[in-house]
JSON list of C-alpha atoms and ligand atoms in Angstrom, two decimals:
[
{"chain": "A", "resi": 18, "resn": "MET", "atom": "CA", "xyz": [106.54, 110.19, 118.23]},
{"chain": "A", "resi": 19, "resn": "GLN", "atom": "CA", "xyz": [104.05, 108.41, 115.37]},
{"chain": "A", "resi": 20, "resn": "MET", "atom": "CA", "xyz": [104.61, 109.32, 112.24]},
{"chain": "A", "resi": 21, "resn": "SER", "atom": "CA", "xyz": [101.30, 109.89, 110.25]},
{"chain": "A", "resi": 22, "resn": "GLU", "atom": "CA", "xyz": [101.41, 107.80, 107.02]},
{"chain": "A", "resi": 23, "resn": "LYS", "atom": "CA", "xyz": [102.06, 110.57, 104.59]},
{"chain": "A", "resi": 24, "resn": "ASP", "atom": "CA", "xyz": [105.57, 111.55, 106.59]},
{"chain": "A", "resi": 25, "resn": "VAL", "atom": "CA", "xyz": [106.17, 107.44, 105.83]},
{"chain": "A", "resi": 26, "resn": "ALA", "atom": "CA", "xyz": [105.26, 107.97, 102.83]},
{"chain": "A", "resi": 27, "resn": "ALA", "atom": "CA", "xyz": [107.35, 110.98, 102.38]},
{"chain": "A", "resi": 28, "resn": "LEU", "atom": "CA", "xyz": [110.46, 109.51, 103.66]},
{"chain": "A", "resi": 29, "resn": "VAL", "atom": "CA", "xyz": [109.81, 105.96, 101.43]},
{"chain": "A", "resi": 30, "resn": "LYS", "atom": "CA", "xyz": [110.14, 108.53, 98.98]},
{"chain": "A", "resi": 31, "resn": "GLU", "atom": "CA", "xyz": [113.77, 109.78, 100.13]},
{"chain": "A", "resi": 32, "resn": "ILE", "atom": "CA", "xyz": [115.15, 106.23, 100.79]},
{"chain": "A", "resi": 33, "resn": "SER", "atom": "CA", "xyz": [114.66, 105.45, 97.40]},
{"chain": "A", "resi": 34, "resn": "GLY", "atom": "CA", "xyz": [115.31, 108.89, 95.38]},
{"chain": "A", "resi": 35, "resn": "SER", "atom": "CA", "xyz": [112.56, 107.40, 93.99]},
{"chain": "A", "resi": 36, "resn": "ASP", "atom": "CA", "xyz": [110.27, 110.42, 91.19]},
{"chain": "A", "resi": 37, "resn": "VAL", "atom": "CA", "xyz": [106.89, 108.60, 92.36]},
{"chain": "A", "resi": 38, "resn": "LYS", "atom": "CA", "xyz": [105.10, 111.06, 90.09]},
{"chain": "A", "resi": 39, "resn": "LYS", "atom": "CA", "xyz": [106.17, 110.72, 87.43]},
{"chain": "A", "resi": 40, "resn": "CYS", "atom": "CA", "xyz": [104.84, 107.44, 86.99]},
{"chain": "A", "resi": 41, "resn": "MET", "atom": "CA", "xyz": [102.23, 106.92, 83.80]},
{"chain": "A", "resi": 42, "resn": "LYS", "atom": "CA", "xyz": [100.53, 104.44, 84.79]},
{"chain": "A", "resi": 43, "resn": "CYS", "atom": "CA", "xyz": [101.25, 101.65, 82.06]},
{"chain": "A", "resi": 44, "resn": "GLY", "atom": "CA", "xyz": [101.99, 98.49, 83.96]},
{"chain": "A", "resi": 45, "resn": "LYS", "atom": "CA", "xyz": [105.23, 97.98, 82.39]},
{"chain": "A", "resi": 46, "resn": "CYS", "atom": "CA", "xyz": [106.95, 96.95, 85.59]},
{"chain": "A", "resi": 47, "resn": "SER", "atom": "CA", "xyz": [104.76, 94.28, 86.60]},
{"chain": "A", "resi": 48, "resn": "ALA", "atom": "CA", "xyz": [104.12, 92.45, 83.43]},
{"chain": "A", "resi": 49, "resn": "THR", "atom": "CA", "xyz": [108.42, 92.23, 83.49]},
{"chain": "A", "resi": 50, "resn": "CYS", "atom": "CA", "xyz": [107.75, 91.79, 87.44]},
{"chain": "A", "resi": 51, "resn": "PRO", "atom": "CA", "xyz": [109.24, 87.40, 88.00]},
{"chain": "A", "resi": 52, "resn": "ALA", "atom": "CA", "xyz": [107.91, 87.28, 91.31]},
{"chain": "A", "resi": 53, "resn": "TYR", "atom": "CA", "xyz": [104.43, 89.01, 90.48]},
{"chain": "A", "resi": 54, "resn": "GLY", "atom": "CA", "xyz": [102.28, 86.14, 91.23]},
{"chain": "A", "resi": 55, "resn": "GLU", "atom": "CA", "xyz": [104.47, 86.08, 94.60]},
{"chain": "A", "resi": 56, "resn": "MET", "atom": "CA", "xyz": [103.21, 89.27, 95.98]},
{"chain": "A", "resi": 57, "resn": "ARG", "atom": "CA", "xyz": [100.43, 90.32, 97.19]},
{"chain": "A", "resi": 58, "resn": "PHE", "atom": "CA", "xyz": [101.78, 93.85, 95.19]},
{"chain": "A", "resi": 59, "resn": "HIS", "atom": "CA", "xyz": [102.84, 94.73, 92.24]},
{"chain": "A", "resi": 60, "resn": "PRO", "atom": "CA", "xyz": [105.04, 97.30, 91.56]},
{"chain": "A", "resi": 61, "resn": "HIS", "atom": "CA", "xyz": [102.98, 99.69, 90.08]},
{"chain": "A", "resi": 62, "resn": "GLN", "atom": "CA", "xyz": [101.06, 99.43, 93.04]},
{"chain": "A", "resi": 63, "resn": "PHE", "atom": "CA", "xyz": [103.70, 100.33, 95.33]},
{"chain": "A", "resi": 64, "resn": "VAL", "atom": "CA", "xyz": [104.18, 103.26, 93.55]},
{"chain": "A", "resi": 65, "resn": "ALA", "atom": "CA", "xyz": [100.53, 104.57, 93.00]},
{"chain": "A", "resi": 66, "resn": "MET", "atom": "CA", "xyz": [100.77, 103.35, 96.94]},
{"chain": "A", "resi": 67, "resn": "VAL", "atom": "CA", "xyz": [103.25, 105.88, 97.66]},
{"chain": "A", "resi": 68, "resn": "ALA", "atom": "CA", "xyz": [102.22, 108.56, 94.77]},
{"chain": "A", "resi": 69, "resn": "ARG", "atom": "CA", "xyz": [99.08, 108.94, 97.26]},
{"chain": "A", "resi": 70, "resn": "GLY", "atom": "CA", "xyz": [100.50, 108.03, 100.44]},
{"chain": "A", "resi": 71, "resn": "ARG", "atom": "CA", "xyz": [98.56, 105.23, 101.39]},
{"chain": "A", "resi": 72, "resn": "VAL", "atom": "CA", "xyz": [101.79, 103.15, 103.12]},
{"chain": "A", "resi": 73, "resn": "GLU", "atom": "CA", "xyz": [100.81, 101.38, 106.09]},
{"chain": "A", "resi": 74, "resn": "GLU", "atom": "CA", "xyz": [98.88, 97.97, 103.96]},
{"chain": "A", "resi": 75, "resn": "LEU", "atom": "CA", "xyz": [102.55, 97.86, 102.44]},
{"chain": "A", "resi": 76, "resn": "LEU", "atom": "CA", "xyz": [104.62, 98.08, 105.28]},
{"chain": "A", "resi": 77, "resn": "LYS", "atom": "CA", "xyz": [101.74, 95.16, 106.95]},
{"chain": "A", "resi": 78, "resn": "ASP", "atom": "CA", "xyz": [102.58, 92.83, 103.33]},
{"chain": "A", "resi": 79, "resn": "PRO", "atom": "CA", "xyz": [104.65, 90.58, 103.95]},
{"chain": "A", "resi": 80, "resn": "THR", "atom": "CA", "xyz": [105.52, 89.22, 100.63]},
{"chain": "A", "resi": 81, "resn": "VAL", "atom": "CA", "xyz": [107.68, 92.93, 99.44]},
{"chain": "A", "resi": 82, "resn": "THR", "atom": "CA", "xyz": [110.15, 90.45, 100.48]},
{"chain": "A", "resi": 83, "resn": "ARG", "atom": "CA", "xyz": [109.56, 88.00, 97.72]},
{"chain": "A", "resi": 84, "resn": "CYS", "atom": "CA", "xyz": [111.38, 90.48, 95.33]},
{"chain": "A", "resi": 85, "resn": "LEU", "atom": "CA", "xyz": [113.88, 89.55, 93.73]},
{"chain": "A", "resi": 86, "resn": "SER", "atom": "CA", "xyz": [116.02, 93.03, 93.67]},
{"chain": "A", "resi": 87, "resn": "CYS", "atom": "CA", "xyz": [116.21, 91.66, 89.90]},
{"chain": "A", "resi": 88, "resn": "PHE", "atom": "CA", "xyz": [115.54, 95.33, 88.36]},
{"chain": "A", "resi": 89, "resn": "ALA", "atom": "CA", "xyz": [113.77, 94.52, 85.16]},
{"chain": "A", "resi": 90, "resn": "CYS", "atom": "CA", "xyz": [111.10, 96.18, 86.73]},
{"chain": "A", "resi": 91, "resn": "VAL", "atom": "CA", "xyz": [113.83, 99.65, 86.74]},
{"chain": "A", "resi": 92, "resn": "GLU", "atom": "CA", "xyz": [114.42, 98.61, 83.09]},
{"chain": "A", "resi": 93, "resn": "ARG", "atom": "CA", "xyz": [111.60, 98.23, 81.80]},
{"chain": "A", "resi": 94, "resn": "CYS", "atom": "CA", "xyz": [109.72, 101.59, 83.26]},
{"chain": "A", "resi": 95, "resn": "PRO", "atom": "CA", "xyz": [109.81, 104.34, 79.87]},
{"chain": "A", "resi": 96, "resn": "ARG", "atom": "CA", "xyz": [110.18, 107.18, 82.76]},
{"chain": "A", "resi": 97, "resn": "GLY", "atom": "CA", "xyz": [112.27, 106.23, 85.22]},
{"chain": "A", "resi": 98, "resn": "VAL", "atom": "CA", "xyz": [110.30, 105.56, 88.38]},
{"chain": "A", "resi": 99, "resn": "GLU", "atom": "CA", "xyz": [112.23, 102.67, 89.60]},
{"chain": "A", "resi": 100, "resn": "PRO", "atom": "CA", "xyz": [110.27, 101.44, 91.32]},
{"chain": "A", "resi": 101, "resn": "ALA", "atom": "CA", "xyz": [112.35, 98.44, 92.66]},
{"chain": "A", "resi": 102, "resn": "ASN", "atom": "CA", "xyz": [114.12, 101.34, 94.46]},
{"chain": "A", "resi": 103, "resn": "VAL", "atom": "CA", "xyz": [110.22, 101.56, 96.45]},
{"chain": "A", "resi": 104, "resn": "VAL", "atom": "CA", "xyz": [109.85, 97.80, 97.50]},
{"chain": "A", "resi": 105, "resn": "ALA", "atom": "CA", "xyz": [112.92, 97.68, 98.66]},
{"chain": "A", "resi": 106, "resn": "ALA", "atom": "CA", "xyz": [113.00, 101.31, 100.97]},
{"chain": "A", "resi": 107, "resn": "ILE", "atom": "CA", "xyz": [109.73, 99.78, 102.16]},
{"chain": "A", "resi": 108, "resn": "ARG", "atom": "CA", "xyz": [111.29, 96.50, 103.13]},
{"chain": "A", "resi": 109, "resn": "VAL", "atom": "CA", "xyz": [114.28, 98.43, 104.33]},
{"chain": "A", "resi": 110, "resn": "LEU", "atom": "CA", "xyz": [111.60, 100.73, 106.71]},
{"chain": "A", "resi": 111, "resn": "ALA", "atom": "CA", "xyz": [109.07, 97.57, 108.04]},
{"chain": "A", "resi": 112, "resn": "GLU", "atom": "CA", "xyz": [111.84, 94.95, 108.97]},
{"chain": "A", "resi": 113, "resn": "ARG", "atom": "CA", "xyz": [113.57, 98.74, 111.55]},
{"chain": "A", "resi": 114, "resn": "GLU", "atom": "CA", "xyz": [109.71, 98.87, 112.81]},
{"chain": "A", "resi": 115, "resn": "GLN", "atom": "CA", "xyz": [109.37, 94.99, 113.73]},
{"chain": "A", "resi": 116, "resn": "GLU", "atom": "CA", "xyz": [113.81, 94.91, 114.86]},
{"chain": "A", "resi": 117, "resn": "GLY", "atom": "CA", "xyz": [114.77, 98.16, 115.74]},
{"chain": "A", "resi": 118, "resn": "ASN", "atom": "CA", "xyz": [117.93, 99.63, 116.85]},
{"chain": "A", "resi": 119, "resn": "ASN", "atom": "CA", "xyz": [120.29, 96.38, 117.20]},
{"chain": "A", "resi": 120, "resn": "PHE", "atom": "CA", "xyz": [122.84, 96.18, 115.58]},
{"chain": "A", "resi": 121, "resn": "SER", "atom": "CA", "xyz": [125.63, 99.12, 116.94]},
{"chain": "A", "resi": 122, "resn": "PRO", "atom": "CA", "xyz": [129.11, 99.73, 115.27]},
{"chain": "A", "resi": 123, "resn": "ALA", "atom": "CA", "xyz": [130.89, 98.40, 118.47]},
{"chain": "A", "resi": 124, "resn": "ASP", "atom": "CA", "xyz": [129.27, 95.07, 117.82]},
{"chain": "A", "resi": 125, "resn": "VAL", "atom": "CA", "xyz": [131.68, 95.07, 114.44]},
{"chain": "A", "resi": 126, "resn": "PRO", "atom": "CA", "xyz": [134.77, 93.48, 116.10]},
{"chain": "A", "resi": 127, "resn": "LYS", "atom": "CA", "xyz": [132.50, 90.64, 117.63]},
{"chain": "A", "resi": 128, "resn": "LEU", "atom": "CA", "xyz": [131.48, 89.84, 114.36]},
{"chain": "A", "resi": 129, "resn": "LEU", "atom": "CA", "xyz": [134.05, 89.80, 112.41]},
{"chain": "A", "resi": 130, "resn": "SER", "atom": "CA", "xyz": [135.81, 87.33, 114.60]},
{"chain": "A", "resi": 131, "resn": "GLN", "atom": "CA", "xyz": [133.16, 85.16, 115.08]},
{"chain": "A", "resi": 132, "resn": "ASP", "atom": "CA", "xyz": [133.81, 85.03, 110.47]},
{"chain": "A", "resi": 133, "resn": "PRO", "atom": "CA", "xyz": [136.67, 87.44, 109.47]},
{"chain": "A", "resi": 134, "resn": "GLU", "atom": "CA", "xyz": [135.39, 85.98, 105.81]},
{"chain": "A", "resi": 135, "resn": "ILE", "atom": "CA", "xyz": [132.18, 87.63, 106.69]},
{"chain": "A", "resi": 136, "resn": "PRO", "atom": "CA", "xyz": [131.64, 90.33, 103.20]},
{"chain": "A", "resi": 137, "resn": "GLN", "atom": "CA", "xyz": [131.40, 94.02, 104.17]},
{"chain": "A", "resi": 138, "resn": "GLN", "atom": "CA", "xyz": [127.95, 94.21, 102.32]},
{"chain": "A", "resi": 139, "resn": "ALA", "atom": "CA", "xyz": [126.13, 91.97, 104.58]},
{"chain": "A", "resi": 140, "resn": "LEU", "atom": "CA", "xyz": [127.26, 94.19, 106.82]},
{"chain": "A", "resi": 141, "resn": "VAL", "atom": "CA", "xyz": [126.20, 97.88, 105.30]},
{"chain": "A", "resi": 142, "resn": "SER", "atom": "CA", "xyz": [123.26, 95.48, 104.84]},
{"chain": "A", "resi": 143, "resn": "ALA", "atom": "CA", "xyz": [122.96, 94.80, 108.26]},
{"chain": "A", "resi": 144, "resn": "PHE", "atom": "CA", "xyz": [122.97, 99.08, 109.28]},
{"chain": "A", "resi": 145, "resn": "ARG", "atom": "CA", "xyz": [120.61, 99.66, 106.46]},
{"chain": "A", "resi": 146, "resn": "LYS", "atom": "CA", "xyz": [118.69, 97.87, 107.46]},
{"chain": "A", "resi": 147, "resn": "TYR", "atom": "CA", "xyz": [118.43, 97.34, 111.39]},
{"chain": "A", "resi": 148, "resn": "ARG", "atom": "CA", "xyz": [119.49, 101.13, 112.07]},
{"chain": "A", "resi": 149, "resn": "LYS", "atom": "CA", "xyz": [117.08, 103.94, 112.54]},
{"chain": "B", "resi": 27, "resn": "LIG", "atom": "S1", "xyz": [113.01, 94.59, 91.54]},
{"chain": "B", "resi": 27, "resn": "LIG", "atom": "FE1", "xyz": [111.37, 93.39, 93.12]},
{"chain": "B", "resi": 27, "resn": "LIG", "atom": "S2", "xyz": [109.42, 94.58, 92.01]},
{"chain": "B", "resi": 27, "resn": "LIG", "atom": "FE2", "xyz": [110.66, 95.34, 90.72]},
{"chain": "B", "resi": 27, "resn": "LIG", "atom": "S3", "xyz": [110.63, 93.04, 89.35]},
{"chain": "B", "resi": 27, "resn": "LIG", "atom": "FE3", "xyz": [112.32, 92.67, 90.31]},
{"chain": "B", "resi": 27, "resn": "LIG", "atom": "S4", "xyz": [110.62, 91.46, 91.53]},
{"chain": "B", "resi": 27, "resn": "LIG", "atom": "FE4", "xyz": [109.62, 93.24, 90.62]},
{"chain": "B", "resi": 28, "resn": "LIG", "atom": "S1", "xyz": [106.87, 101.04, 83.58]},
{"chain": "B", "resi": 28, "resn": "LIG", "atom": "FE1", "xyz": [107.15, 103.19, 85.34]},
{"chain": "B", "resi": 28, "resn": "LIG", "atom": "S2", "xyz": [105.20, 104.34, 84.12]},
{"chain": "B", "resi": 28, "resn": "LIG", "atom": "FE2", "xyz": [104.24, 102.13, 84.51]},
{"chain": "B", "resi": 28, "resn": "LIG", "atom": "S3", "xyz": [103.48, 100.98, 85.54]},
{"chain": "B", "resi": 28, "resn": "LIG", "atom": "FE3", "xyz": [105.61, 100.83, 85.89]},
{"chain": "B", "resi": 28, "resn": "LIG", "atom": "S4", "xyz": [106.62, 102.76, 87.19]},
{"chain": "B", "resi": 28, "resn": "LIG", "atom": "FE4", "xyz": [104.43, 103.12, 86.26]}
]
């Protein structure tokens, strides 16, 4: 069953753990973002759009991958909104939509035999991105 845009926005809130309603629209997160010029939407816009339940445009935006995950926006936010986690949640959902379920625990032994040095973080990250 297709999820409504509002349901997807609720999922973004759940994945990010962010209370977007606490945002007071000061813009400090975007003012400090080093990827500001690279991203179509800026941290304060991610927060505002998710709060309004408008996530479709965010999910279609390829420049979401330009976020550096530097957490400068998290440091700067006076309300503890954590915009970087909202951006990351959108990216995870967009990647899931594109790739579907294509990574299973059964794949891990083969990957490790190909590269025993593969970092555990890479496997955990792949699970987050490619499993629903
Ligand atoms: S985590 Fe991403 S959105 Fe936040 S300041 Fe860094 S680059 Fe910008
Ligand atoms: S810094 Fe925090 S309160 Fe200010 S606009 Fe960004 S998310 Fe909202």
